[in-house]
mmCIF file of C-alpha atoms and ligand atoms in Angstrom:
data_model
loop_
_atom_site.group_PDB
_atom_site.id
_atom_site.type_symbol
_atom_site.label_atom_id
_atom_site.label_comp_id
_atom_site.label_asym_id
_atom_site.label_seq_id
_atom_site.Cartn_x
_atom_site.Cartn_y
_atom_site.Cartn_z
ATOM 1 C CA MET Y 1 0.000 0.000 0.000
ATOM 2 C CA GLY Y 2 1.227 3.502 -0.708
ATOM 3 C CA MET Y 3 1.667 6.189 -3.327
ATOM 4 C CA VAL Y 4 4.256 6.551 -6.088
ATOM 5 C CA ASP Y 5 4.770 9.161 -8.787
ATOM 6 C CA LEU Y 6 4.254 7.196 -11.980
ATOM 7 C CA TRP Y 7 1.739 4.589 -13.132
ATOM 8 C CA LYS Y 8 4.557 2.436 -14.497
ATOM 9 C CA GLU Y 9 5.891 2.117 -10.937
ATOM 10 C CA VAL Y 10 2.480 0.798 -9.840
ATOM 11 C CA VAL Y 11 2.636 -1.826 -12.584
ATOM 12 C CA GLU Y 12 6.215 -2.737 -11.665
ATOM 13 C CA ALA Y 13 5.191 -3.171 -7.998
ATOM 14 C CA GLY Y 14 2.407 -5.508 -9.170
ATOM 15 C CA HIS Y 15 4.869 -7.580 -11.200
ATOM 16 C CA LEU Y 16 7.293 -7.785 -8.269
ATOM 17 C CA ALA Y 17 4.549 -8.832 -5.836
ATOM 18 C CA ALA Y 18 3.185 -11.459 -8.222
ATOM 19 C CA GLY Y 19 6.705 -12.761 -8.887
ATOM 20 C CA VAL Y 20 7.423 -13.725 -5.279
ATOM 21 C CA LYS Y 21 7.245 -17.515 -5.141
ATOM 22 C CA GLY Y 22 4.754 -19.021 -2.758
ATOM 23 C CA VAL Y 23 3.154 -15.696 -1.918
ATOM 24 C CA LYS Y 24 -0.570 -15.685 -2.548
ATOM 25 C CA ASN Y 25 -3.281 -13.095 -2.222
ATOM 26 C CA VAL Y 26 -0.928 -10.230 -2.927
ATOM 27 C CA VAL Y 27 -2.846 -7.301 -4.281
ATOM 28 C CA ASN Y 28 -1.130 -4.208 -5.427
ATOM 29 C CA ASP Y 29 -2.792 -1.413 -3.466
ATOM 30 C CA ILE Y 30 -0.418 1.265 -4.652
ATOM 31 C CA ILE Y 31 -1.763 4.369 -6.333
ATOM 32 C CA SER Y 32 0.081 6.867 -8.495
ATOM 33 C CA LYS Y 33 0.099 10.664 -8.469
ATOM 34 C CA GLU Y 34 0.108 10.569 -12.254
ATOM 35 C CA PHE Y 35 -3.527 9.500 -12.664
ATOM 36 C CA GLU Y 36 -6.562 9.788 -10.485
ATOM 37 C CA ILE Y 37 -8.897 6.859 -10.988
ATOM 38 C CA GLU Y 38 -12.401 7.894 -10.100
ATOM 39 C CA LYS Y 39 -14.601 5.292 -8.492
ATOM 40 C CA THR Y 40 -18.303 5.799 -9.120
ATOM 41 C CA ASP Y 41 -20.381 5.403 -6.012
ATOM 42 C CA LYS Y 42 -22.981 2.732 -6.724
ATOM 43 C CA SER Y 43 -24.346 2.414 -3.182
ATOM 44 C CA GLY Y 44 -27.503 4.476 -3.978
ATOM 45 C CA LYS Y 45 -28.415 2.238 -6.908
ATOM 46 C CA ILE Y 46 -27.631 -0.917 -4.915
ATOM 47 C CA GLN Y 47 -29.944 0.218 -2.122
ATOM 48 C CA GLU Y 48 -32.706 1.099 -4.624
ATOM 49 C CA VAL Y 49 -32.549 -2.397 -6.178
ATOM 50 C CA LYS Y 50 -32.561 -4.022 -2.749
ATOM 51 C CA ASN Y 51 -35.603 -1.959 -1.737
ATOM 52 C CA ASN Y 52 -37.434 -3.035 -4.911
ATOM 53 C CA GLY Y 53 -36.928 -6.602 -3.746
ATOM 54 C CA LEU Y 54 -37.199 -8.176 -7.202
ATOM 55 C CA ILE Y 55 -35.423 -11.518 -6.930
ATOM 56 C CA GLU Y 56 -34.696 -13.876 -9.832
ATOM 57 C CA LEU Y 57 -33.341 -17.389 -9.424
ATOM 58 C CA SER Y 58 -30.815 -19.333 -11.455
ATOM 59 C CA ASP Y 59 -28.502 -22.297 -10.995
ATOM 60 C CA VAL Y 60 -25.621 -20.642 -12.802
ATOM 61 C CA LEU Y 61 -25.014 -16.970 -13.378
ATOM 62 C CA ILE Y 62 -22.330 -15.958 -15.857
ATOM 63 C CA ILE Y 63 -21.029 -12.386 -15.707
ATOM 64 C CA GLY Y 64 -19.829 -11.055 -19.055
ATOM 65 C CA GLY Y 65 -20.992 -11.542 -22.626
ATOM 66 C CA GLY Y 66 -17.589 -11.678 -24.305
ATOM 67 C CA VAL Y 67 -16.248 -14.765 -26.046
ATOM 68 C CA SER Y 68 -15.343 -16.403 -22.691
ATOM 69 C CA GLY Y 69 -18.784 -15.934 -21.100
ATOM 70 C CA CYS Y 70 -20.633 -17.031 -24.243
ATOM 71 C CA ALA Y 71 -18.388 -20.108 -24.670
ATOM 72 C CA VAL Y 72 -19.032 -21.114 -21.061
ATOM 73 C CA ALA Y 73 -22.782 -20.509 -21.490
ATOM 74 C CA ARG Y 74 -22.850 -22.689 -24.596
ATOM 75 C CA ALA Y 75 -20.781 -25.458 -22.993
ATOM 76 C CA LEU Y 76 -23.026 -25.573 -19.902
ATOM 77 C CA SER Y 77 -26.236 -25.376 -21.940
ATOM 78 C CA GLN Y 78 -26.024 -29.118 -22.638
ATOM 79 C CA TYR Y 79 -26.853 -29.799 -18.971
ATOM 80 C CA GLU Y 80 -30.200 -29.535 -17.190
ATOM 81 C CA LEU Y 81 -29.394 -26.210 -15.591
ATOM 82 C CA ASN Y 82 -31.116 -22.884 -15.377
ATOM 83 C CA ILE Y 83 -28.433 -20.556 -16.805
ATOM 84 C CA LEU Y 84 -28.424 -16.780 -16.937
ATOM 85 C CA LEU Y 85 -25.777 -14.581 -18.555
ATOM 86 C CA VAL Y 86 -25.639 -10.856 -17.796
ATOM 87 C CA GLU Y 87 -23.867 -8.244 -19.887
ATOM 88 C CA LYS Y 88 -23.639 -4.564 -18.993
ATOM 89 C CA ASN Y 89 -23.561 -3.340 -22.609
ATOM 90 C CA SER Y 90 -26.486 -3.201 -25.013
ATOM 91 C CA ASP Y 91 -25.099 -6.152 -26.994
ATOM 92 C CA ILE Y 92 -22.753 -9.060 -26.448
ATOM 93 C CA SER Y 93 -19.159 -8.958 -27.701
ATOM 94 C CA GLU Y 94 -18.687 -5.235 -27.141
ATOM 95 C CA GLU Y 95 -15.352 -5.126 -25.295
ATOM 96 C CA ALA Y 96 -12.068 -7.041 -25.824
ATOM 97 C CA THR Y 97 -13.815 -9.570 -28.062
ATOM 98 C CA LYS Y 98 -15.068 -6.868 -30.412
ATOM 99 C CA ALA Y 99 -11.835 -4.871 -30.224
ATOM 100 C CA ASN Y 100 -10.225 -7.963 -31.710
ATOM 101 C CA ILE Y 101 -12.375 -7.894 -34.859
ATOM 102 C CA TRP Y 102 -11.230 -6.836 -38.254
ATOM 103 C CA LYS Y 103 -14.282 -7.150 -40.459
ATOM 104 C CA HIS Y 104 -15.190 -3.482 -40.076
ATOM 105 C CA THR Y 105 -12.010 -2.701 -41.969
ATOM 106 C CA SER Y 106 -13.322 -4.473 -44.996
ATOM 107 C CA GLY Y 107 -16.626 -2.640 -44.578
ATOM 108 C CA ASN Y 108 -18.845 -5.587 -43.751
ATOM 109 C CA ILE Y 109 -19.351 -5.565 -40.004
ATOM 110 C CA GLY Y 110 -23.110 -6.057 -40.442
ATOM 111 C CA LYS Y 111 -22.478 -9.300 -42.270
ATOM 112 C CA THR Y 112 -20.543 -11.019 -39.496
ATOM 113 C CA ARG Y 113 -23.416 -13.472 -39.057
ATOM 114 C CA ASN Y 114 -26.205 -14.428 -41.356
ATOM 115 C CA SER Y 115 -28.979 -12.071 -40.211
ATOM 116 C CA GLU Y 116 -31.584 -14.837 -40.383
ATOM 117 C CA SER Y 117 -29.762 -16.834 -37.761
ATOM 118 C CA ARG Y 118 -29.235 -13.809 -35.498
ATOM 119 C CA ILE Y 119 -31.263 -14.272 -32.344
ATOM 120 C CA GLU Y 120 -32.480 -11.187 -30.539
ATOM 121 C CA PHE Y 121 -31.208 -11.234 -26.979
ATOM 122 C CA LYS Y 122 -33.402 -9.927 -24.195
ATOM 123 C CA ARG Y 123 -32.956 -6.267 -23.247
ATOM 124 C CA GLN Y 124 -34.118 -4.975 -19.912
ATOM 125 C CA MET E 1 -11.773 -28.636 -31.196
ATOM 126 C CA TYR E 2 -12.202 -25.478 -33.286
ATOM 127 C CA THR E 3 -12.457 -27.424 -36.556
ATOM 128 C CA GLN E 4 -15.528 -29.209 -35.169
ATOM 129 C CA LEU E 5 -16.916 -26.042 -33.548
ATOM 130 C CA SER E 6 -16.662 -24.076 -36.769
ATOM 131 C CA LYS E 7 -18.628 -26.811 -38.565
ATOM 132 C CA ASP E 8 -21.232 -27.174 -35.829
ATOM 133 C CA LEU E 9 -21.786 -23.455 -35.288
ATOM 134 C CA GLY E 10 -21.052 -22.131 -38.771
ATOM 135 C CA PHE E 11 -18.229 -19.648 -38.252
ATOM 136 C CA GLU E 12 -15.212 -19.123 -40.445
ATOM 137 C CA LEU E 13 -11.949 -20.801 -39.468
ATOM 138 C CA LYS E 14 -8.777 -20.666 -41.527
ATOM 139 C CA ARG E 15 -5.492 -22.361 -40.733
ATOM 140 C CA PRO E 16 -2.733 -20.386 -42.462
ATOM 141 C CA GLY E 17 -0.228 -21.539 -39.815
ATOM 142 C CA SER E 18 2.176 -19.235 -38.033
ATOM 143 C CA LEU E 19 5.808 -18.661 -38.869
ATOM 144 C CA VAL E 20 8.592 -17.580 -36.529
ATOM 145 C CA VAL E 21 11.617 -16.427 -38.472
ATOM 146 C CA PHE E 22 15.207 -16.447 -37.268
ATOM 147 C CA TYR E 23 17.833 -13.830 -38.000
ATOM 148 C CA LYS E 24 20.352 -14.982 -35.361
ATOM 149 C CA LYS E 25 22.422 -18.180 -35.274
ATOM 150 C CA THR E 26 21.521 -18.742 -31.592
ATOM 151 C CA GLU E 27 17.821 -18.836 -32.537
ATOM 152 C CA VAL E 28 18.536 -21.497 -35.156
ATOM 153 C CA LEU E 29 20.461 -23.543 -32.582
ATOM 154 C CA ILE E 30 17.621 -23.328 -30.045
ATOM 155 C CA ALA E 31 15.144 -24.362 -32.757
ATOM 156 C CA ARG E 32 17.366 -27.350 -33.630
ATOM 157 C CA LEU E 33 17.419 -28.369 -29.979
ATOM 158 C CA LEU E 34 13.602 -28.167 -29.861
ATOM 159 C CA LYS E 35 13.405 -30.303 -32.993
ATOM 160 C CA PHE E 36 15.709 -32.888 -31.408
ATOM 161 C CA LEU E 37 13.528 -32.941 -28.261
ATOM 162 C CA LYS E 38 10.409 -33.348 -30.382
ATOM 163 C CA VAL E 39 11.748 -36.063 -32.701
ATOM 164 C CA THR E 40 13.226 -38.145 -29.882
ATOM 165 C CA GLY E 41 10.174 -37.653 -27.631
ATOM 166 C CA LEU E 42 12.461 -36.348 -24.857
ATOM 167 C CA GLY E 43 10.617 -33.007 -24.851
ATOM 168 C CA HIS E 44 7.582 -34.680 -23.295
ATOM 169 C CA LEU E 45 9.653 -35.332 -20.174
ATOM 170 C CA ILE E 46 10.279 -31.596 -19.685
ATOM 171 C CA LYS E 47 7.163 -30.162 -18.040
ATOM 172 C CA PRO E 48 7.272 -26.572 -19.400
ATOM 173 C CA LEU E 49 7.696 -27.971 -22.952
ATOM 174 C CA ARG E 50 5.003 -30.673 -22.771
ATOM 175 C CA GLN E 51 2.167 -28.538 -24.136
ATOM 176 C CA PHE E 52 4.309 -27.257 -26.984
ATOM 177 C CA MET E 53 5.462 -30.778 -27.913
ATOM 178 C CA LYS E 54 1.837 -31.830 -28.442
ATOM 179 C CA VAL E 55 1.204 -29.184 -31.127
ATOM 180 C CA PRO E 56 0.560 -31.037 -34.403
ATOM 181 C CA GLY E 57 2.137 -30.018 -37.706
ATOM 182 C CA LEU E 58 5.380 -28.366 -36.548
ATOM 183 C CA LYS E 59 7.911 -27.768 -39.329
ATOM 184 C CA TRP E 60 11.488 -26.535 -39.145
ATOM 185 C CA LEU E 61 12.462 -24.580 -42.251
ATOM 186 C CA ASN E 62 15.897 -23.783 -43.620
ATOM 187 C CA GLU E 63 16.890 -20.470 -45.208
ATOM 188 C CA THR E 64 15.675 -21.401 -48.706
ATOM 189 C CA GLU E 65 12.355 -22.768 -47.485
ATOM 190 C CA VAL E 66 11.581 -19.662 -45.404
ATOM 191 C CA ASN E 67 12.375 -17.349 -48.264
ATOM 192 C CA GLU E 68 10.286 -19.422 -50.647
ATOM 193 C CA LEU E 69 7.320 -19.351 -48.269
ATOM 194 C CA GLU E 70 7.624 -15.633 -47.478
ATOM 195 C CA PRO E 71 9.660 -13.817 -50.143
ATOM 196 C CA ASN E 72 8.634 -10.350 -48.886
ATOM 197 C CA LEU E 73 10.231 -10.496 -45.432
ATOM 198 C CA LYS E 74 12.728 -7.797 -44.470
ATOM 199 C CA GLY E 75 16.395 -8.796 -44.549
ATOM 200 C CA ARG E 76 17.182 -12.430 -45.190
ATOM 201 C CA PRO E 77 15.997 -14.799 -42.470
ATOM 202 C CA ILE E 78 18.384 -17.727 -41.926
ATOM 203 C CA GLY E 79 15.710 -20.169 -40.831
ATOM 204 C CA GLY E 80 12.216 -20.517 -39.520
ATOM 205 C CA PHE E 81 9.799 -22.492 -37.479
ATOM 206 C CA TRP E 82 6.330 -23.029 -38.946
ATOM 207 C CA MET E 83 3.349 -24.066 -36.818
ATOM 208 C CA THR E 84 1.235 -25.189 -39.758
ATOM 209 C CA THR E 85 -1.988 -25.798 -37.830
ATOM 210 C CA MET E 86 -2.349 -22.349 -36.242
ATOM 211 C CA GLY E 87 -5.860 -21.075 -36.981
ATOM 212 C CA ILE E 88 -7.576 -17.706 -37.207
ATOM 213 C CA VAL E 89 -11.198 -16.778 -36.543
ATOM 214 C CA GLU E 90 -13.190 -13.593 -36.061
ATOM 215 C CA PRO E 91 -13.712 -13.569 -32.274
ATOM 216 C CA HIS E 92 -16.894 -11.500 -32.641
ATOM 217 C CA GLU E 93 -18.382 -14.073 -34.992
ATOM 218 C CA VAL E 94 -17.366 -16.920 -32.673
ATOM 219 C CA CYS E 95 -18.894 -15.096 -29.707
ATOM 220 C CA MET E 96 -22.181 -14.573 -31.595
ATOM 221 C CA ALA E 97 -22.216 -18.229 -32.628
ATOM 222 C CA PHE E 98 -21.695 -19.428 -29.041
ATOM 223 C CA ALA E 99 -24.373 -17.037 -27.753
ATOM 224 C CA GLU E 100 -26.926 -18.000 -30.390
ATOM 225 C CA ASN E 101 -26.448 -21.688 -29.736
ATOM 226 C CA ALA E 102 -26.597 -21.155 -25.963
ATOM 227 C CA VAL E 103 -29.909 -19.271 -26.334
ATOM 228 C CA GLU E 104 -31.270 -22.028 -28.583
ATOM 229 C CA ASN E 105 -30.403 -24.452 -25.778
ATOM 230 C CA GLY E 106 -32.296 -22.416 -23.180
ATOM 231 C CA VAL E 107 -29.725 -19.993 -21.746
ATOM 232 C CA GLU E 108 -31.152 -16.557 -20.994
ATOM 233 C CA ILE E 109 -28.985 -13.557 -21.892
ATOM 234 C CA LYS E 110 -29.790 -10.255 -20.224
ATOM 235 C CA LEU E 111 -28.270 -7.183 -21.826
ATOM 236 C CA GLU E 112 -27.858 -3.749 -20.216
ATOM 237 C CA THR E 113 -27.544 -5.588 -16.922
ATOM 238 C CA GLU E 114 -24.562 -4.591 -14.849
ATOM 239 C CA VAL E 115 -23.413 -6.436 -11.760
ATOM 240 C CA LEU E 116 -23.018 -3.875 -8.958
ATOM 241 C CA ASP E 117 -22.380 -6.026 -5.917
ATOM 242 C CA ILE E 118 -22.415 -9.611 -4.678
ATOM 243 C CA GLU E 119 -23.528 -10.896 -1.281
ATOM 244 C CA LYS E 120 -23.196 -14.412 0.077
ATOM 245 C CA THR E 121 -26.245 -16.016 1.684
ATOM 246 C CA ASP E 122 -26.262 -18.329 4.714
ATOM 247 C CA ASP E 123 -27.103 -21.352 2.542
ATOM 248 C CA GLU E 124 -23.959 -20.972 0.382
ATOM 249 C CA LYS E 125 -25.731 -19.227 -2.469
ATOM 250 C CA MET E 126 -24.921 -15.861 -3.908
ATOM 251 C CA ARG E 127 -27.144 -12.835 -4.284
ATOM 252 C CA VAL E 128 -25.925 -10.821 -7.226
ATOM 253 C CA ILE E 129 -27.196 -7.266 -7.266
ATOM 254 C CA THR E 130 -27.565 -5.830 -10.757
ATOM 255 C CA ASN E 131 -28.958 -2.471 -11.858
ATOM 256 C CA HIS E 132 -32.362 -4.165 -12.393
ATOM 257 C CA SER E 133 -32.819 -6.923 -9.859
ATOM 258 C CA ILE E 134 -31.226 -9.323 -7.438
ATOM 259 C CA ILE E 135 -30.245 -12.669 -8.963
ATOM 260 C CA GLU E 136 -29.837 -15.544 -6.567
ATOM 261 C CA CYS E 137 -27.608 -18.319 -7.909
ATOM 262 C CA LYS E 138 -25.793 -21.439 -6.796
ATOM 263 C CA TYR E 139 -22.788 -20.952 -9.053
ATOM 264 C CA LEU E 140 -21.291 -17.729 -10.282
ATOM 265 C CA ILE E 141 -18.862 -17.655 -13.195
ATOM 266 C CA ASN E 142 -16.708 -14.585 -13.614
ATOM 267 C CA CYS E 143 -16.041 -13.861 -17.312
ATOM 268 C CA ALA E 144 -15.809 -10.081 -16.971
ATOM 269 C CA GLY E 145 -12.584 -9.653 -18.982
ATOM 270 C CA VAL E 146 -10.432 -6.782 -17.709
ATOM 271 C CA TRP E 147 -13.099 -6.111 -15.046
ATOM 272 C CA ALA E 148 -12.752 -9.628 -13.601
ATOM 273 C CA ASP E 149 -10.728 -8.302 -10.652
ATOM 274 C CA VAL E 150 -13.537 -5.847 -9.806
ATOM 275 C CA ILE E 151 -16.045 -8.728 -9.737
ATOM 276 C CA ALA E 152 -13.656 -10.913 -7.706
ATOM 277 C CA GLU E 153 -13.237 -8.143 -5.172
ATOM 278 C CA MET E 154 -17.027 -8.068 -4.655
ATOM 279 C CA VAL E 155 -16.679 -11.488 -3.005
ATOM 280 C CA ASP E 156 -13.548 -10.404 -1.113
ATOM 281 C CA ASP E 157 -11.243 -12.316 -3.454
ATOM 282 C CA ARG E 158 -8.215 -10.066 -3.756
ATOM 283 C CA PHE E 159 -5.944 -12.624 -5.333
ATOM 284 C CA TYR E 160 -5.076 -10.488 -8.320
ATOM 285 C CA THR E 161 -5.501 -7.101 -9.918
ATOM 286 C CA ILE E 162 -5.628 -6.520 -13.657
ATOM 287 C CA HIS E 163 -3.392 -3.783 -15.000
ATOM 288 C CA PRO E 164 -4.694 -3.099 -18.481
ATOM 289 C CA ARG E 165 -2.673 -2.274 -21.551
ATOM 290 C CA ARG E 166 -3.795 -0.622 -24.726
ATOM 291 C CA GLY E 167 -2.342 -1.204 -28.148
ATOM 292 C CA ALA E 168 -2.688 -0.404 -31.811
ATOM 293 C CA ILE E 169 -2.591 -2.604 -34.872
ATOM 294 C CA ALA E 170 -2.239 -1.309 -38.425
ATOM 295 C CA ILE E 171 -4.731 -2.868 -40.823
ATOM 296 C CA PHE E 172 -3.923 -2.975 -44.508
ATOM 297 C CA ASP E 173 -6.303 -2.792 -47.411
ATOM 298 C CA LYS E 174 -7.140 -5.959 -49.324
ATOM 299 C CA SER E 175 -5.007 -4.678 -52.222
ATOM 300 C CA ARG E 176 -2.027 -5.971 -50.172
ATOM 301 C CA LYS E 177 -3.561 -9.459 -50.102
ATOM 302 C CA GLY E 178 -0.898 -12.081 -50.720
ATOM 303 C CA PHE E 179 1.969 -9.924 -49.417
ATOM 304 C CA ILE E 180 2.389 -12.548 -46.715
ATOM 305 C CA ASN E 181 1.018 -16.092 -46.801
ATOM 306 C CA THR E 182 1.124 -16.996 -43.127
ATOM 307 C CA PRO E 183 1.194 -14.826 -39.963
ATOM 308 C CA CYS E 184 4.892 -14.137 -39.283
ATOM 309 C CA GLY E 185 6.867 -12.897 -36.323
ATOM 310 C CA VAL E 186 10.319 -12.941 -34.839
ATOM 311 C CA VAL E 187 11.301 -14.632 -31.571
ATOM 312 C CA SER E 188 9.419 -12.649 -28.902
ATOM 313 C CA ASN E 189 11.268 -10.468 -26.514
ATOM 314 C CA THR E 190 9.766 -11.465 -23.179
ATOM 315 C CA ASP E 191 11.001 -8.358 -21.363
ATOM 316 C CA ARG E 192 7.800 -6.842 -19.958
ATOM 317 C CA THR E 193 9.026 -3.271 -20.469
ATOM 318 C CA ASN E 194 9.063 -4.010 -24.182
ATOM 319 C CA ASN E 195 6.576 -1.973 -26.200
ATOM 320 C CA THR E 196 4.973 -4.952 -27.901
ATOM 321 C CA LYS E 197 3.273 -8.082 -26.585
ATOM 322 C CA GLY E 198 4.800 -9.987 -29.498
ATOM 323 C CA GLY E 199 3.152 -10.336 -32.833
ATOM 324 C CA GLY E 200 4.407 -9.114 -36.165
ATOM 325 C CA ALA E 201 2.572 -9.379 -39.447
ATOM 326 C CA SER E 202 -0.681 -11.273 -39.251
ATOM 327 C CA LEU E 203 -3.767 -11.968 -41.336
ATOM 328 C CA THR E 204 -7.530 -11.789 -40.949
ATOM 329 C CA PRO E 205 -9.632 -14.727 -42.195
ATOM 330 C CA GLU E 206 -10.547 -12.499 -45.190
ATOM 331 C CA GLY E 207 -6.901 -11.852 -46.066
ATOM 332 C CA ASN E 208 -6.299 -8.300 -44.765
ATOM 333 C CA MET E 209 -2.786 -7.916 -43.423
ATOM 334 C CA LEU E 210 -2.282 -6.685 -39.844
ATOM 335 C CA TRP E 211 0.879 -5.237 -38.310
ATOM 336 C CA GLY E 212 1.384 -4.987 -34.596
ATOM 337 C CA PRO E 213 0.329 -4.579 -31.898
ATOM 338 C CA THR E 214 2.071 -1.951 -29.836
ATOM 339 C CA VAL E 215 1.450 -2.031 -26.106
ATOM 340 C CA THR E 216 1.209 0.732 -23.503
ATOM 341 C CA ASP E 217 0.272 0.366 -19.843
ATOM 342 C CA THR E 218 -2.770 2.383 -18.866
ATOM 343 C CA PRO E 219 -4.641 2.726 -15.582
ATOM 344 C CA PHE E 220 -8.001 2.963 -17.356
ATOM 345 C CA LYS E 221 -9.739 -0.292 -18.197
ATOM 346 C CA ASP E 222 -11.766 1.134 -21.076
ATOM 347 C CA GLU E 223 -9.087 3.278 -22.684
ATOM 348 C CA LYS E 224 -8.877 2.773 -26.453
ATOM 349 C CA THR E 225 -6.783 5.786 -27.493
ATOM 350 C CA VAL E 226 -4.505 5.474 -30.508
ATOM 351 C CA GLU E 227 -1.529 7.859 -30.573
ATOM 352 C CA PRO E 228 0.247 8.881 -33.799
ATOM 353 C CA GLN E 229 3.498 7.328 -32.504
ATOM 354 C CA ASP E 230 1.750 3.941 -32.191
ATOM 355 C CA LEU E 231 1.741 3.746 -35.969
HETATM 356 C C1 LIG S 1 -6.700 -5.905 -30.642
HETATM 357 C C2 LIG S 1 -6.735 -7.258 -30.000
HETATM 358 C C3 LIG S 1 -6.077 -8.325 -30.597
HETATM 359 C C4 LIG S 1 -6.122 -9.589 -30.022
HETATM 360 N N1 LIG S 1 -5.523 -10.629 -30.666
HETATM 361 C C5 LIG S 1 -5.642 -11.882 -30.183
HETATM 362 C C6 LIG S 1 -5.112 -13.002 -30.875
HETATM 363 O O1 LIG S 1 -4.527 -12.871 -31.943
HETATM 364 N N2 LIG S 1 -5.261 -14.244 -30.332
HETATM 365 C C7 LIG S 1 -5.912 -14.433 -29.140
HETATM 366 O O2 LIG S 1 -6.050 -15.580 -28.706
HETATM 367 N N3 LIG S 1 -6.419 -13.380 -28.467
HETATM 368 C C8 LIG S 1 -6.310 -12.130 -28.949
HETATM 369 N N4 LIG S 1 -6.832 -11.062 -28.250
HETATM 370 C C9 LIG S 1 -7.419 -11.317 -26.945
HETATM 371 C C10 LIG S 1 -8.865 -11.784 -27.010
HETATM 372 O O3 LIG S 1 -9.587 -11.041 -27.954
HETATM 373 C C11 LIG S 1 -9.476 -11.565 -25.615
HETATM 374 O O4 LIG S 1 -8.696 -12.257 -24.669
HETATM 375 C C12 LIG S 1 -10.888 -12.100 -25.520
HETATM 376 O O5 LIG S 1 -11.723 -11.515 -26.487
HETATM 377 C C13 LIG S 1 -11.402 -11.786 -24.122
HETATM 378 O O6 LIG S 1 -12.725 -12.246 -24.021
HETATM 379 P P1 LIG S 1 -13.468 -12.142 -22.643
HETATM 380 O O7 LIG S 1 -14.822 -12.709 -22.838
HETATM 381 O O8 LIG S 1 -12.622 -12.719 -21.566
HETATM 382 O O9 LIG S 1 -13.505 -10.554 -22.335
HETATM 383 P P2 LIG S 1 -14.436 -9.413 -22.984
HETATM 384 O O10 LIG S 1 -14.703 -9.636 -24.423
HETATM 385 O O11 LIG S 1 -13.862 -8.104 -22.562
HETATM 386 O O12 LIG S 1 -15.811 -9.670 -22.223
HETATM 387 C C14 LIG S 1 -16.020 -9.324 -20.882
HETATM 388 C C15 LIG S 1 -17.440 -8.823 -20.788
HETATM 389 O O13 LIG S 1 -17.796 -8.644 -19.423
HETATM 390 C C16 LIG S 1 -18.650 -7.522 -19.360
HETATM 391 N N5 LIG S 1 -18.655 -7.000 -17.986
HETATM 392 C C17 LIG S 1 -17.594 -6.500 -17.283
HETATM 393 N N6 LIG S 1 -17.991 -6.106 -16.057
HETATM 394 C C18 LIG S 1 -19.326 -6.363 -15.980
HETATM 395 C C19 LIG S 1 -20.300 -6.172 -14.956
HETATM 396 N N7 LIG S 1 -19.987 -5.618 -13.768
HETATM 397 N N8 LIG S 1 -21.578 -6.525 -15.211
HETATM 398 C C20 LIG S 1 -21.932 -7.081 -16.418
HETATM 399 N N9 LIG S 1 -21.044 -7.297 -17.430
HETATM 400 C C21 LIG S 1 -19.755 -6.935 -17.196
HETATM 401 C C22 LIG S 1 -18.030 -6.530 -20.335
HETATM 402 O O14 LIG S 1 -18.962 -5.536 -20.739
HETATM 403 C C23 LIG S 1 -17.616 -7.462 -21.468
HETATM 404 O O15 LIG S 1 -18.595 -7.562 -22.492
HETATM 405 C C24 LIG S 1 -6.802 -9.780 -28.807
HETATM 406 C C25 LIG S 1 -7.444 -8.706 -28.194
HETATM 407 C C26 LIG S 1 -7.420 -7.457 -28.779
HETATM 408 C C27 LIG S 1 -8.140 -6.323 -28.087
#
C-alpha cells in the first residue's frame, strides 16, 4: 500500500509482488500521483434495487458476454441447468472480443453473421 | 476442437499456420534443440515444454524454405519455425455463434444488466445485485474480462488485480492481399518493459494484413486511445 509518482511504478510493484514464489493473495494497493482513478459510487443504486426486492433465481449466473462468457454458457447449456448470462452493454461482444475484430475494416461488419440466424437477446 | 466447432456453429476458421523467423544463429540452434527434443520424444519429459510438444504439424524450415514461403520479409531470415496448424477466426463471430447456440439451448442472456455487488447467503448461495434486480444463484462464473478483478473483489477475493494495456494494430487494405502467406513474427522479446506483446505481421480470415500490436500500460480499463506514434 502507498503512493508513487508514476503509473509504471504501480505496474512494476504488481509484477514484483506477483513474482514472489509461494506468496498468494498479494494485491497491489499502490496508487500513483500521475492519474486519479475515479470510483463511481454505486451504493444508492444498490440500495434502490434491494428496496425493490425483485429476486430472480438461477442455478448458474455468468457475468460477461464476451467470447469467454458465451463459450461457457454454450458449454453448460447441454446440462439440465437454469443458466443466466448478464452483460452490462447493449449487446454481447462489445469489449475485448469486439476490439479484436477486423471485419469493419473491410466494410462488412453487419455481415458477421447471417442475419436470419441472429437471435435477438433480451434487453431490460 | 475449433475445426468441429466451426462446422457445428457455422463460423469461419482458416489455418494459415504461423511462422517464426530467425535472424540470429543462436535462434537457429535453439530451434534445432527443440526439434531434437520433439523427434526423440524427450521433450515430453520436460514439463514446461510438454504442451508445446503436443502441437501437431510443426515444421522446421531452412533459409531457402523460409524465403520461398515468405519472399517479402525484411532482410534475409536464416531459418524458420512453422506451426502449420495455427488457426484464425473472427472472435466477434465466434462469440455470436456461441451465444446463439446457448440461447437455442435455453440460456437466458440479459443485456444492459450490470453487476453492482455480490452478497453471500447463509445457505452458500450468492445474491448478485444488478442495476435491475437481485439474482440468486448457486454458481457464479466470472467472465468479466479486464473487469474480472472488480467482480472478484465483490466477493472479497483479492488474489489479483488486472493492470490493463492498450495497443494499436495497423490494418492494410485488401489490395495488399498475398503480401504474406502466413502470420509471421520474430522470436518474442519477453522483457515486460518491451513496447509490444509480441506479434508481427498477421492476417484476418478475409486476407487483410495486420501489423502490430504496440502495447502501452494504462490505468483505465476502457481506454482505447490510438496515438500517432503507435503507428
Ligand atoms: C486488438 C486485440 C487483438 C487480439 N488478438 C488476439 C489473438 O490474436 N489471439 C488471441 O487468442 N487473443 C487475442 N486477443 C485477446 C482476445 O480477444 C481476448 O482475450 C478475448 O476476447 C477476451 O474475451 P473475454 O470474454 O474474456 O472478455 P471481454 O470480451 O472483454 O468480455 C467481458 C465482458 O464482461 C462484461 N462486464 C464486465 N464487467 C461487468 C459487470 N460488472 N456486469 C456485467 N457485465 C460486465 C463486459 O462488458 C464485457 O462484455 C486480442 C485482443 C485485442 C483487443
